[in-house]
XYZ file of C-alpha atoms in Angstrom:
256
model
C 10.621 9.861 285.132
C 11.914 6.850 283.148
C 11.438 3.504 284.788
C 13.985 0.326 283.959
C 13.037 -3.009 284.926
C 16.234 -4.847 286.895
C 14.541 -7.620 287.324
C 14.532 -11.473 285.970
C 11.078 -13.412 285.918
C 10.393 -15.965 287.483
C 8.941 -18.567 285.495
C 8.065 -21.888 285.854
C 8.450 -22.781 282.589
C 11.882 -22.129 282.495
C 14.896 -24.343 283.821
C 15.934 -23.667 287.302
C 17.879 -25.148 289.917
C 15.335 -25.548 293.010
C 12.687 -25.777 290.598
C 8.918 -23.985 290.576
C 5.784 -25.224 290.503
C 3.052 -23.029 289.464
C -0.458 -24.044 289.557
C -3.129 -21.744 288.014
C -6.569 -21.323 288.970
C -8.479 -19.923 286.187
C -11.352 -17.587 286.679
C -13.321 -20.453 285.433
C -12.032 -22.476 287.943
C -12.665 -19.721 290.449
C -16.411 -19.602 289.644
C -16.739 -23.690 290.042
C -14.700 -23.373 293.470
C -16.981 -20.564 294.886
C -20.079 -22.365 293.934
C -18.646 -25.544 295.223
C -17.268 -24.160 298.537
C -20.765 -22.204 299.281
C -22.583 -25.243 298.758
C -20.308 -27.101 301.076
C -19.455 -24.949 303.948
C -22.912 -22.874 303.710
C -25.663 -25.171 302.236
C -26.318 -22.240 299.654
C -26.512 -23.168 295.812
C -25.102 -20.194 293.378
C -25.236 -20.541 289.734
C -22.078 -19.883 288.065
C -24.251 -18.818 284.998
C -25.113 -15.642 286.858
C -21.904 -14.800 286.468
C -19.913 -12.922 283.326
C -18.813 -15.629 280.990
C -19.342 -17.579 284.001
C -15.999 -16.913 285.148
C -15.150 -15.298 288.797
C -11.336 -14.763 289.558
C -7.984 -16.365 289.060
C -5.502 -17.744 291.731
C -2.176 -18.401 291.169
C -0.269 -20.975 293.599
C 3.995 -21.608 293.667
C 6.160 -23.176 295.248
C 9.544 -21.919 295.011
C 12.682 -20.896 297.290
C 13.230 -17.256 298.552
C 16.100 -17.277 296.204
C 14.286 -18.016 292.965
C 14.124 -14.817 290.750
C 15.587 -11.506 291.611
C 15.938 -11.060 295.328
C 17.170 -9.889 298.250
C 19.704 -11.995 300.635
C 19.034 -10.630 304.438
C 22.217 -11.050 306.955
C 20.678 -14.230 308.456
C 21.301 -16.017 305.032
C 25.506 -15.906 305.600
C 24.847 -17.843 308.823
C 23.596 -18.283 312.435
C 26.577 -16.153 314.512
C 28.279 -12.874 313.648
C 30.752 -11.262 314.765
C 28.458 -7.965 314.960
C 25.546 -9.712 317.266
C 22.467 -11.655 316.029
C 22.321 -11.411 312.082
C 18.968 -9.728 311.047
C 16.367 -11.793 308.977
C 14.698 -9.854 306.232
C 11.556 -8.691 307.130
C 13.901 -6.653 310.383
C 16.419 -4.905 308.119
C 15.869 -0.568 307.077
C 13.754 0.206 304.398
C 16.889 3.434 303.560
C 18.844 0.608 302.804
C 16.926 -0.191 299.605
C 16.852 2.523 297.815
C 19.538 4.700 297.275
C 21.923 6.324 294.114
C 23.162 3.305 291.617
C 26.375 2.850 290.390
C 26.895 -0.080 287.579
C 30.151 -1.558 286.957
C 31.361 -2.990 283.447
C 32.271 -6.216 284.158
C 31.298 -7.958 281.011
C 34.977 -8.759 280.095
C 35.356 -10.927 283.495
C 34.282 -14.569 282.034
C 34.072 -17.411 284.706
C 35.856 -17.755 287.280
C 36.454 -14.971 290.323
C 36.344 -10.878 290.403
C 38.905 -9.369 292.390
C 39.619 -6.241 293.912
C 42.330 -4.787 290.741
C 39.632 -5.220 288.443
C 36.812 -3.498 291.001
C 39.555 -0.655 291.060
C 39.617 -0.871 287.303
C 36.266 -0.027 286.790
C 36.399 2.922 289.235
C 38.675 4.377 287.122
C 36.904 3.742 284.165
C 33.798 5.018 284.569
C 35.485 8.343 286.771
C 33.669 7.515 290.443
C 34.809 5.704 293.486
C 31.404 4.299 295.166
C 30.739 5.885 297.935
C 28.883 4.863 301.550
C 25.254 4.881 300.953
C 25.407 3.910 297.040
C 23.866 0.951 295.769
C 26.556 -0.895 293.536
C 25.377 -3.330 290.752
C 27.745 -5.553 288.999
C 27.240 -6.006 284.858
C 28.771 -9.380 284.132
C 26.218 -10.373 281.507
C 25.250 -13.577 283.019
C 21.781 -12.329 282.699
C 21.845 -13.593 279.054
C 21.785 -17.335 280.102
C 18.930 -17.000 282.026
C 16.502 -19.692 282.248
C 19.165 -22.521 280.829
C 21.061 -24.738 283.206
C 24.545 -22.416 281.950
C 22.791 -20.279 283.712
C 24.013 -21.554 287.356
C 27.074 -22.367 286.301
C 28.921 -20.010 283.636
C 29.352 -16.713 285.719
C 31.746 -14.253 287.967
C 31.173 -13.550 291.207
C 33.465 -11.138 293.743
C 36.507 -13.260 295.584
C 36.858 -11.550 299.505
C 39.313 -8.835 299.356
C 36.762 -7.778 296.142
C 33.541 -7.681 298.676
C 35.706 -5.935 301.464
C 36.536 -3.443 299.009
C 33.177 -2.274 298.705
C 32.178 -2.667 301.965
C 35.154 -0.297 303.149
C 33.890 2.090 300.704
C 30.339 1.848 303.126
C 28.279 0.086 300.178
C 25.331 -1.744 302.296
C 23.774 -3.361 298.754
C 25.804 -4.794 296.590
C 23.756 -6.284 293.311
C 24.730 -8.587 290.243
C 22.967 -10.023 287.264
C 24.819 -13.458 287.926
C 23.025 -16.263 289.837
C 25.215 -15.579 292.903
C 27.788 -13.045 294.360
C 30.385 -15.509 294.706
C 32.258 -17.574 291.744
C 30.600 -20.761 290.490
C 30.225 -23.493 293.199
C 32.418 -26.174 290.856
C 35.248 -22.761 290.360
C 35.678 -22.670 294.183
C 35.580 -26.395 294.696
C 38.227 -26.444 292.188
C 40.456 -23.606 293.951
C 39.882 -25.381 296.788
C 41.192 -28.403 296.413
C 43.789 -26.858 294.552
C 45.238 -24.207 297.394
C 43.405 -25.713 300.611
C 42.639 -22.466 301.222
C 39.211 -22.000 302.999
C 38.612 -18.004 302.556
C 37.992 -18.770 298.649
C 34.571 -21.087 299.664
C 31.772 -18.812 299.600
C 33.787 -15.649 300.398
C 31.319 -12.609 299.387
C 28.396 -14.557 301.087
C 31.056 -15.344 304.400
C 32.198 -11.773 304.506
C 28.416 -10.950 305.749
C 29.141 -12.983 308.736
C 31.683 -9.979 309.771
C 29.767 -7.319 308.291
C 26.450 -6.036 308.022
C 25.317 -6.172 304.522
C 22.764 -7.678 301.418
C 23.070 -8.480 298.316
C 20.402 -8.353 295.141
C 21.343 -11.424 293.096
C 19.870 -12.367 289.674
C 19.249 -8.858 288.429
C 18.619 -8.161 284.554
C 18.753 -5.654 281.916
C 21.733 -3.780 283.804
C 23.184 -3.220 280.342
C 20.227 -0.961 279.581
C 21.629 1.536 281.971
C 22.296 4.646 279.993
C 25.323 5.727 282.328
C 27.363 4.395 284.934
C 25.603 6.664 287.696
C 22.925 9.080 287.256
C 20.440 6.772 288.674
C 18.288 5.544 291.587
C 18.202 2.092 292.665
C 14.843 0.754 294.952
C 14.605 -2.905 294.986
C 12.611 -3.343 298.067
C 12.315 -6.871 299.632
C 9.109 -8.520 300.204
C 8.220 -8.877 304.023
C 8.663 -12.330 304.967
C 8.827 -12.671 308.708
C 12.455 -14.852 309.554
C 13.718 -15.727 306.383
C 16.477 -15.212 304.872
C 15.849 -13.356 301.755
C 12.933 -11.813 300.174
C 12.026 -11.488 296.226
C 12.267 -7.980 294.974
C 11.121 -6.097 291.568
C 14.120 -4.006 291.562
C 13.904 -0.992 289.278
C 16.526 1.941 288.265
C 14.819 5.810 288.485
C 15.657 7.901 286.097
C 15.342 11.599 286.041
C-alpha cells in the first residue's frame, strides 16, 4: 500500500491568520520540572544527573484555533439552527463518513474569485466520472502552494452555492480543498456583494450546511501528487473534541 500525505503543517513559524503559539519543553527542561515538581509537591529530592544526558521528556504546548492546519469543519460550524434539527458538533458525527473512495478535481485553471457548477460539470467530464453518494471529493486549486504567506488567505477559489448543491445532490457528505476555505475569498464576496446586494453569494458553501448535512476538509496539500483522478481512498479522520466545531485531521490518500 502506498501512503500520500494530504495534509498541511501546522507551524508556528509560519504566517497565519489566527496565529500559533508553540512553546517547547525540552527533555532538559522535562528533567528540571520533574525534579522541581517532586521536591515541591512530595518533599523528595531526585538528581537529574541520574538520568541519561540528564534529560527526561519533551512537552510541546499550542495555542491555536480548530481551524489552523488541515481539518475538519463539523455541521455546528455553519451555525446554531438547521433546517434538518440540531447541527452535530464534531466529536458526534460517523466515523463511515471519513473515509471513503476519493475523487480529485483539476481545478488549477480557476484563479481567484468563485467555482461554479459549469466548471464542476467540466471536470466530470474530463476526468470520465460523475461523483457519486458516498465519495469523498477533493478540489485541486493549487492554493496549497502559498501556504504559510499571508497570499495564502487571500489568493484562492472556493465553490459559489449552486457549485456545493451540485455535489451534495450527487450524495457527497465530504467535500475537501487545498484552499484556505470552501468559499471564495472573504474581500471577493464582499466585493460581489456590494456589487449585486445579493446575500446567497456571502459564505454560500459554508451556508448551504445550514440546509444540509455535510463537512468539509479545508487546507489540504499535495493533492497534485495524486496519480489519477480516482483510484484512491480518502481517511482524514477528525480529532475528538467534545462540542466544537471542527477537529484537525492528518488526512491521507490509500493507494492500492
Amino acid at each position: 500500500m502506498r501512503i500520500i500525505d494530504l495534509s498541511s503543517t501546522i507551524d508556528g513559524s509560519a504566517w497565519e491568520v489566527d496565529g500559533i503559539r508553540h512553546e517547547v519543553m525540552t527533555p532538559a527542561d522535562g528533567a528540571r520540572h520533574m525534579a522541581e515538581g517532586m521536591l515541591r509537591n512530595h518533599g523528595i529530592e531526585f538528581d537529574i544527573a541520574d538520568l541519561p544526558d540528564g534529560e527526561l521528556l519533551s512537552l510541546d504546548t499550542l495555542t491555536l484555533t480548530t481551524h489552523t492546519g488541515t481539518h475538519v469543519d463539523a455541521p455546528s460550524h455553519y451555525g446554531s439552527k438547521a433546517a434538518y434539527g440540531v447541527p452535530r458538533h464534531i466529536d458526534e458525527l460517523p466515523l463511515e463518513w471519513f473515509i471513503g473512495p476519493g475523487v480529485v478535481l483539476d481545478l488549477t485553471d480557476s484563479g481567484v474569485g468563485t467555482i461554479g457548477a459549469d466548471r464542476l460539470r467540466r471536470a466530470f467530464d474530463e476526468i470520465g466520472h460523475r461523483p457519486q453518494a458516498g465519495e469523498i471529493v477533493l478540489l485541486h486549486t493549487g492554493a496549497d502552494q502559498r501556504v504559510g504567506t499571508p497570499e495564502y488567505f487571500t489568493q484562492f477559489a472556493g465553490l459559489d452555492g449552486e457549485a456545493t448543491n451540485l455535489l451534495l445532490d450527487l450524495g457527497v457528505r465530504l467535500i475537501g480543498t487545498d484552499a484556505f476555505g470552501l468559499d471564495a475569498p472573504f474581500t471577493h464576496m464582499l466585493s460581489e456583494f456590494r456589487r449585486t446586494r445579493d446575500h446567497s453569494v456571502l459564505w454560500p458553501a459554508h451556508f448551504a450546511g445550514r440546509q444540509r448535512e455535510y463537512c468539509q476538509i479545508e487546507r489540504l496539500a499535495n493533492l497534485g501528487a495524486l496519480p489519477a483522478p480516482t483510484g484512491f481512498t480518502v481517511q482524514a479522520f477528525p480529532v475528538k473534541i467534545a462540542g466544537a466545531g471542527a477537529g484537525w485531521t492528518r488526512a491521507v490518500a490509500l493507494l492500492d
